[in-house]
Structures are given as structure tokens and as C-alpha cells.
Amino acid sequence: MEWLKSYWPMVWAAVSTAGMVILALLSKTYARREDLAKVEKKVDQLKAHVDSLPTQTQITELLLALERTKGSVETLEEKIRPVQHLAQLLLEQRLKDDK
């Protein structure tokens, strides 16, 4: 027991150093709770964002509606073309009459 009293400072220094080395290695290996909480918060935000995105069915329906609208617009353009031509002729006639 006498040797423990005489070598106690060195034993304590060795134990403290070993403990600090172990803590340093553990801090390099495992994430801190604060960092983990930040990651969990970001994951929750991403999940909420993904849940608010439209489904594949909704996107398909939207594309079909756009195609139908495109067809309707093209049909209207064909119907309006003769009227537009007449309006252009009337405008030219009106401009000639005003001179």
C-alpha cells in the first residue's frame, strides 16, 4: 500500500490520460446528441416536403389536362383564322377610306 501512496500521482495521470484518449476516440466515432437532433429535424422537414408533393397519378392527370387544353386551343385557332383575316381586311379598308 505504501507504493500506491508514492506512485499515486503517476497512476492518476495515466488513468486520466487513458480516459481522455478513450473519450477523444469515442467523440470521433459517435455523433453528438445536438448534431443528431439537427439531422432528425432536417429529415422531418424533408418528409413533410415529400408528403406535400403531387403523386404520379396527379402529375399524369395534369399532363392529360394540358394536352386536352392544347388541342382545344389549336381548334380555336383554326376557327378564329377566317375571322382574323376578315378583320385584317376591314382594317385595311378603313385605313384606305380615312386617307
CSV table of N, CA and C in Angstrom, one decimal:
chain,number,residue,atom,x,y,z
A,1,MET,N,0.8,-1.2,0.0
A,1,MET,CA,0.0,0.0,0.0
A,1,MET,C,0.9,1.3,0.0
A,2,GLU,N,2.0,1.1,0.5
A,2,GLU,CA,3.0,2.2,0.6
A,2,GLU,C,3.3,2.7,-0.9
A,3,TRP,N,3.5,1.7,-1.7
A,3,TRP,CA,3.9,2.1,-3.1
A,3,TRP,C,2.8,2.9,-3.8
A,4,LEU,N,1.5,2.6,-3.4
A,4,LEU,CA,0.4,3.3,-4.0
A,4,LEU,C,0.4,4.8,-3.6
A,5,LYS,N,0.8,5.1,-2.4
A,5,LYS,CA,0.9,6.4,-1.9
A,5,LYS,C,2.0,7.2,-2.7
A,6,SER,N,3.1,6.5,-2.9
A,6,SER,CA,4.2,7.2,-3.5
A,6,SER,C,4.0,7.3,-5.0
A,7,TYR,N,3.3,6.4,-5.7
A,7,TYR,CA,3.1,6.5,-7.1
A,7,TYR,C,1.7,7.0,-7.5
A,8,TRP,N,0.9,7.4,-6.6
A,8,TRP,CA,-0.5,7.8,-6.8
A,8,TRP,C,-0.5,8.9,-7.9
A,9,PRO,N,0.3,9.9,-7.9
A,9,PRO,CA,0.2,11.0,-8.9
A,9,PRO,C,0.4,10.4,-10.3
A,10,MET,N,1.4,9.5,-10.4
A,10,MET,CA,1.6,9.0,-11.8
A,10,MET,C,0.5,8.0,-12.2
A,11,VAL,N,0.0,7.2,-11.3
A,11,VAL,CA,-1.1,6.3,-11.6
A,11,VAL,C,-2.3,7.1,-12.0
A,12,TRP,N,-2.6,8.2,-11.3
A,12,TRP,CA,-3.8,9.0,-11.6
A,12,TRP,C,-3.6,9.7,-12.9
A,13,ALA,N,-2.4,10.2,-13.2
A,13,ALA,CA,-2.1,10.8,-14.5
A,13,ALA,C,-2.3,9.8,-15.6
A,14,ALA,N,-1.9,8.6,-15.5
A,14,ALA,CA,-2.0,7.6,-16.5
A,14,ALA,C,-3.5,7.2,-16.7
A,15,VAL,N,-4.2,7.1,-15.6
A,15,VAL,CA,-5.7,6.8,-15.7
A,15,VAL,C,-6.4,7.9,-16.4
A,16,SER,N,-6.1,9.2,-16.0
A,16,SER,CA,-6.7,10.3,-16.6
A,16,SER,C,-6.4,10.4,-18.1
A,17,THR,N,-5.1,10.2,-18.5
A,17,THR,CA,-4.7,10.3,-19.9
A,17,THR,C,-5.5,9.2,-20.7
A,18,ALA,N,-5.5,8.0,-20.1
A,18,ALA,CA,-6.2,6.9,-20.8
A,18,ALA,C,-7.7,7.2,-21.0
A,19,GLY,N,-8.3,7.8,-19.9
A,19,GLY,CA,-9.7,8.2,-20.0
A,19,GLY,C,-9.9,9.3,-21.1
A,20,MET,N,-9.0,10.2,-21.2
A,20,MET,CA,-9.2,11.3,-22.2
A,20,MET,C,-9.0,10.8,-23.6
A,21,VAL,N,-8.0,9.8,-23.7
A,21,VAL,CA,-7.9,9.2,-25.1
A,21,VAL,C,-9.1,8.4,-25.5
A,22,ILE,N,-9.7,7.7,-24.5
A,22,ILE,CA,-10.9,6.9,-24.8
A,22,ILE,C,-12.0,7.9,-25.2
A,23,LEU,N,-12.2,9.0,-24.4
A,23,LEU,CA,-13.2,10.0,-24.8
A,23,LEU,C,-13.0,10.6,-26.1
A,24,ALA,N,-11.8,10.9,-26.4
A,24,ALA,CA,-11.5,11.5,-27.7
A,24,ALA,C,-11.8,10.5,-28.9
A,25,LEU,N,-11.5,9.3,-28.7
A,25,LEU,CA,-11.8,8.3,-29.7
A,25,LEU,C,-13.3,8.1,-29.8
A,26,LEU,N,-14.0,8.1,-28.7
A,26,LEU,CA,-15.5,8.0,-28.8
A,26,LEU,C,-16.1,9.2,-29.4
A,27,SER,N,-15.6,10.4,-29.2
A,27,SER,CA,-16.2,11.6,-29.8
A,27,SER,C,-15.9,11.6,-31.3
A,28,LYS,N,-14.9,11.0,-31.8
A,28,LYS,CA,-14.6,10.9,-33.2
A,28,LYS,C,-15.5,9.8,-33.8
A,29,THR,N,-15.9,8.8,-33.1
A,29,THR,CA,-16.7,7.7,-33.6
A,29,THR,C,-18.2,8.0,-33.6
A,30,TYR,N,-18.7,8.6,-32.6
A,30,TYR,CA,-20.1,8.8,-32.4
A,30,TYR,C,-20.5,10.2,-32.5
A,31,ALA,N,-21.7,10.5,-33.0
A,31,ALA,CA,-22.2,11.8,-33.2
A,31,ALA,C,-22.7,12.4,-31.9
A,32,ARG,N,-22.7,13.7,-31.7
A,32,ARG,CA,-23.2,14.3,-30.5
A,32,ARG,C,-24.8,14.3,-30.6
A,33,ARG,N,-25.4,14.4,-29.5
A,33,ARG,CA,-26.9,14.5,-29.5
A,33,ARG,C,-27.4,15.7,-30.2
A,34,GLU,N,-26.7,16.8,-30.1
A,34,GLU,CA,-27.2,18.0,-30.8
A,34,GLU,C,-27.2,17.9,-32.3
A,35,ASP,N,-26.1,17.3,-32.8
A,35,ASP,CA,-26.0,17.0,-34.2
A,35,ASP,C,-27.0,16.1,-34.7
A,36,LEU,N,-27.3,15.0,-33.9
A,36,LEU,CA,-28.3,14.1,-34.3
A,36,LEU,C,-29.7,14.7,-34.3
A,37,ALA,N,-29.9,15.6,-33.3
A,37,ALA,CA,-31.2,16.3,-33.3
A,37,ALA,C,-31.4,17.2,-34.5
A,38,LYS,N,-30.3,17.8,-35.0
A,38,LYS,CA,-30.4,18.7,-36.2
A,38,LYS,C,-30.7,17.8,-37.4
A,39,VAL,N,-30.1,16.7,-37.5
A,39,VAL,CA,-30.3,15.8,-38.6
A,39,VAL,C,-31.7,15.3,-38.6
A,40,GLU,N,-32.2,14.9,-37.4
A,40,GLU,CA,-33.6,14.4,-37.3
A,40,GLU,C,-34.6,15.5,-37.7
A,41,LYS,N,-34.3,16.7,-37.3
A,41,LYS,CA,-35.2,17.8,-37.7
A,41,LYS,C,-35.2,18.0,-39.2
A,42,LYS,N,-34.0,18.0,-39.9
A,42,LYS,CA,-34.0,18.1,-41.3
A,42,LYS,C,-34.7,17.0,-42.0
A,43,VAL,N,-34.6,15.8,-41.5
A,43,VAL,CA,-35.3,14.6,-42.1
A,43,VAL,C,-36.8,14.8,-42.0
A,44,ASP,N,-37.2,15.3,-40.8
A,44,ASP,CA,-38.7,15.5,-40.7
A,44,ASP,C,-39.2,16.6,-41.6
A,45,GLN,N,-38.4,17.6,-41.9
A,45,GLN,CA,-38.7,18.7,-42.8
A,45,GLN,C,-38.8,18.1,-44.2
A,46,LEU,N,-37.8,17.3,-44.6
A,46,LEU,CA,-37.8,16.6,-45.9
A,46,LEU,C,-39.0,15.7,-46.1
A,47,LYS,N,-39.4,14.9,-45.0
A,47,LYS,CA,-40.5,14.1,-45.1
A,47,LYS,C,-41.8,14.9,-45.3
A,48,ALA,N,-41.9,16.0,-44.6
A,48,ALA,CA,-43.1,16.9,-44.8
A,48,ALA,C,-43.2,17.4,-46.2
A,49,HIS,N,-42.0,17.8,-46.8
A,49,HIS,CA,-42.0,18.3,-48.1
A,49,HIS,C,-42.3,17.3,-49.1
A,50,VAL,N,-41.8,16.1,-49.0
A,50,VAL,CA,-42.1,15.0,-49.9
A,50,VAL,C,-43.6,14.6,-49.8
A,51,ASP,N,-44.2,14.6,-48.6
A,51,ASP,CA,-45.6,14.3,-48.5
A,51,ASP,C,-46.5,15.3,-49.2
A,52,SER,N,-46.0,16.6,-49.3
A,52,SER,CA,-46.8,17.6,-49.9
A,52,SER,C,-46.6,17.6,-51.4
A,53,LEU,N,-45.7,16.9,-52.0
A,53,LEU,CA,-45.5,16.8,-53.4
A,53,LEU,C,-46.7,16.0,-54.1
A,54,PRO,N,-47.0,16.4,-55.3
A,54,PRO,CA,-48.1,15.6,-56.0
A,54,PRO,C,-47.7,14.2,-56.3
A,55,THR,N,-48.7,13.3,-56.4
A,55,THR,CA,-48.4,11.9,-56.7
A,55,THR,C,-48.2,11.8,-58.2
A,56,GLN,N,-47.8,10.6,-58.6
A,56,GLN,CA,-47.6,10.3,-60.0
A,56,GLN,C,-49.0,10.4,-60.8
A,57,THR,N,-50.0,9.9,-60.1
A,57,THR,CA,-51.4,10.0,-60.7
A,57,THR,C,-51.8,11.4,-61.0
A,58,GLN,N,-51.5,12.3,-60.0
A,58,GLN,CA,-51.9,13.7,-60.2
A,58,GLN,C,-51.1,14.3,-61.3
A,59,ILE,N,-49.8,14.0,-61.4
A,59,ILE,CA,-49.0,14.6,-62.5
A,59,ILE,C,-49.5,14.1,-63.8
A,60,THR,N,-49.9,12.8,-63.9
A,60,THR,CA,-50.4,12.3,-65.2
A,60,THR,C,-51.7,12.9,-65.5
A,61,GLU,N,-52.6,13.2,-64.6
A,61,GLU,CA,-53.8,13.9,-64.8
A,61,GLU,C,-53.6,15.3,-65.3
A,62,LEU,N,-52.6,15.9,-64.7
A,62,LEU,CA,-52.3,17.3,-65.1
A,62,LEU,C,-51.7,17.3,-66.6
A,63,LEU,N,-50.9,16.4,-66.9
A,63,LEU,CA,-50.4,16.3,-68.3
A,63,LEU,C,-51.5,16.0,-69.3
A,64,LEU,N,-52.4,15.2,-68.9
A,64,LEU,CA,-53.5,14.9,-69.8
A,64,LEU,C,-54.4,16.2,-70.0
A,65,ALA,N,-54.6,16.9,-68.9
A,65,ALA,CA,-55.4,18.1,-69.0
A,65,ALA,C,-54.7,19.1,-69.9
A,66,LEU,N,-53.4,19.2,-69.8
A,66,LEU,CA,-52.6,20.1,-70.6
A,66,LEU,C,-52.7,19.8,-72.1
A,67,GLU,N,-52.7,18.5,-72.4
A,67,GLU,CA,-52.8,18.0,-73.8
A,67,GLU,C,-54.2,18.4,-74.3
A,68,ARG,N,-55.2,18.1,-73.5
A,68,ARG,CA,-56.6,18.5,-73.9
A,68,ARG,C,-56.7,20.0,-74.2
A,69,THR,N,-56.1,20.8,-73.3
A,69,THR,CA,-56.2,22.2,-73.5
A,69,THR,C,-55.4,22.7,-74.7
A,70,LYS,N,-54.3,22.0,-75.0
A,70,LYS,CA,-53.6,22.3,-76.2
A,70,LYS,C,-54.4,22.0,-77.4
A,71,GLY,N,-55.1,20.9,-77.4
A,71,GLY,CA,-56.0,20.6,-78.5
A,71,GLY,C,-57.1,21.6,-78.7
A,72,SER,N,-57.7,22.0,-77.6
A,72,SER,CA,-58.8,23.0,-77.7
A,72,SER,C,-58.3,24.3,-78.2
A,73,VAL,N,-57.1,24.7,-77.8
A,73,VAL,CA,-56.5,26.0,-78.3
A,73,VAL,C,-56.2,25.9,-79.8
A,74,GLU,N,-55.7,24.8,-80.2
A,74,GLU,CA,-55.4,24.6,-81.7
A,74,GLU,C,-56.8,24.6,-82.5
A,75,THR,N,-57.8,24.0,-82.0
A,75,THR,CA,-59.1,24.1,-82.6
A,75,THR,C,-59.6,25.5,-82.7
A,76,LEU,N,-59.5,26.2,-81.6
A,76,LEU,CA,-60.0,27.6,-81.6
A,76,LEU,C,-59.2,28.5,-82.6
A,77,GLU,N,-57.9,28.2,-82.7
A,77,GLU,CA,-57.1,29.0,-83.6
A,77,GLU,C,-57.5,28.8,-85.1
A,78,GLU,N,-57.9,27.5,-85.4
A,78,GLU,CA,-58.4,27.2,-86.7
A,78,GLU,C,-59.7,27.9,-87.0
A,79,LYS,N,-60.6,28.0,-85.9
A,79,LYS,CA,-61.9,28.7,-86.1
A,79,LYS,C,-61.7,30.2,-86.2
A,80,ILE,N,-60.7,30.7,-85.5
A,80,ILE,CA,-60.6,32.2,-85.5
A,80,ILE,C,-59.8,32.7,-86.7
A,81,ARG,N,-59.1,31.9,-87.4
A,81,ARG,CA,-58.3,32.3,-88.5
A,81,ARG,C,-59.1,33.0,-89.6
A,82,PRO,N,-60.3,32.5,-90.0
A,82,PRO,CA,-61.0,33.3,-91.0
A,82,PRO,C,-61.5,34.6,-90.5
A,83,VAL,N,-61.9,34.7,-89.3
A,83,VAL,CA,-62.4,35.9,-88.7
A,83,VAL,C,-61.3,36.9,-88.6
A,84,GLN,N,-60.1,36.5,-88.2
A,84,GLN,CA,-58.9,37.3,-88.2
A,84,GLN,C,-58.6,37.9,-89.5
A,85,HIS,N,-58.7,37.1,-90.5
A,85,HIS,CA,-58.4,37.5,-91.9
A,85,HIS,C,-59.4,38.6,-92.3
A,86,LEU,N,-60.7,38.4,-92.0
A,86,LEU,CA,-61.7,39.4,-92.3
A,86,LEU,C,-61.5,40.7,-91.6
A,87,ALA,N,-61.1,40.6,-90.3
A,87,ALA,CA,-60.8,41.8,-89.5
A,87,ALA,C,-59.7,42.5,-90.1
A,88,GLN,N,-58.6,41.8,-90.6
A,88,GLN,CA,-57.5,42.5,-91.2
A,88,GLN,C,-57.9,43.2,-92.5
A,89,LEU,N,-58.7,42.6,-93.3
A,89,LEU,CA,-59.2,43.2,-94.5
A,89,LEU,C,-60.1,44.4,-94.2
A,90,LEU,N,-60.9,44.4,-93.2
A,90,LEU,CA,-61.7,45.5,-92.8
A,90,LEU,C,-60.8,46.7,-92.3
A,91,LEU,N,-59.8,46.3,-91.5
A,91,LEU,CA,-58.9,47.3,-91.0
A,91,LEU,C,-58.2,48.0,-92.2
A,92,GLU,N,-57.7,47.3,-93.2
A,92,GLU,CA,-57.1,47.9,-94.3
A,92,GLU,C,-58.0,48.8,-95.1
A,93,GLN,N,-59.3,48.3,-95.3
A,93,GLN,CA,-60.3,49.1,-96.0
A,93,GLN,C,-60.5,50.4,-95.2
A,94,ARG,N,-60.6,50.3,-93.9
A,94,ARG,CA,-60.9,51.5,-93.1
A,94,ARG,C,-59.7,52.5,-93.2
A,95,LEU,N,-58.5,52.0,-93.2
A,95,LEU,CA,-57.4,52.9,-93.3
A,95,LEU,C,-57.3,53.6,-94.7
A,96,LYS,N,-57.7,52.8,-95.7
A,96,LYS,CA,-57.7,53.4,-97.1
A,96,LYS,C,-58.8,54.5,-97.2
A,97,ASP,N,-60.0,54.3,-96.5
A,97,ASP,CA,-61.1,55.2,-96.6
A,97,ASP,C,-60.7,56.5,-95.8
A,98,ASP,N,-59.9,56.4,-94.7
A,98,ASP,CA,-59.6,57.6,-94.0
A,98,ASP,C,-58.6,58.5,-94.7
A,99,LYS,N,-57.9,58.0,-95.7
A,99,LYS,CA,-56.9,58.9,-96.4
A,99,LYS,C,-57.6,59.8,-97.3
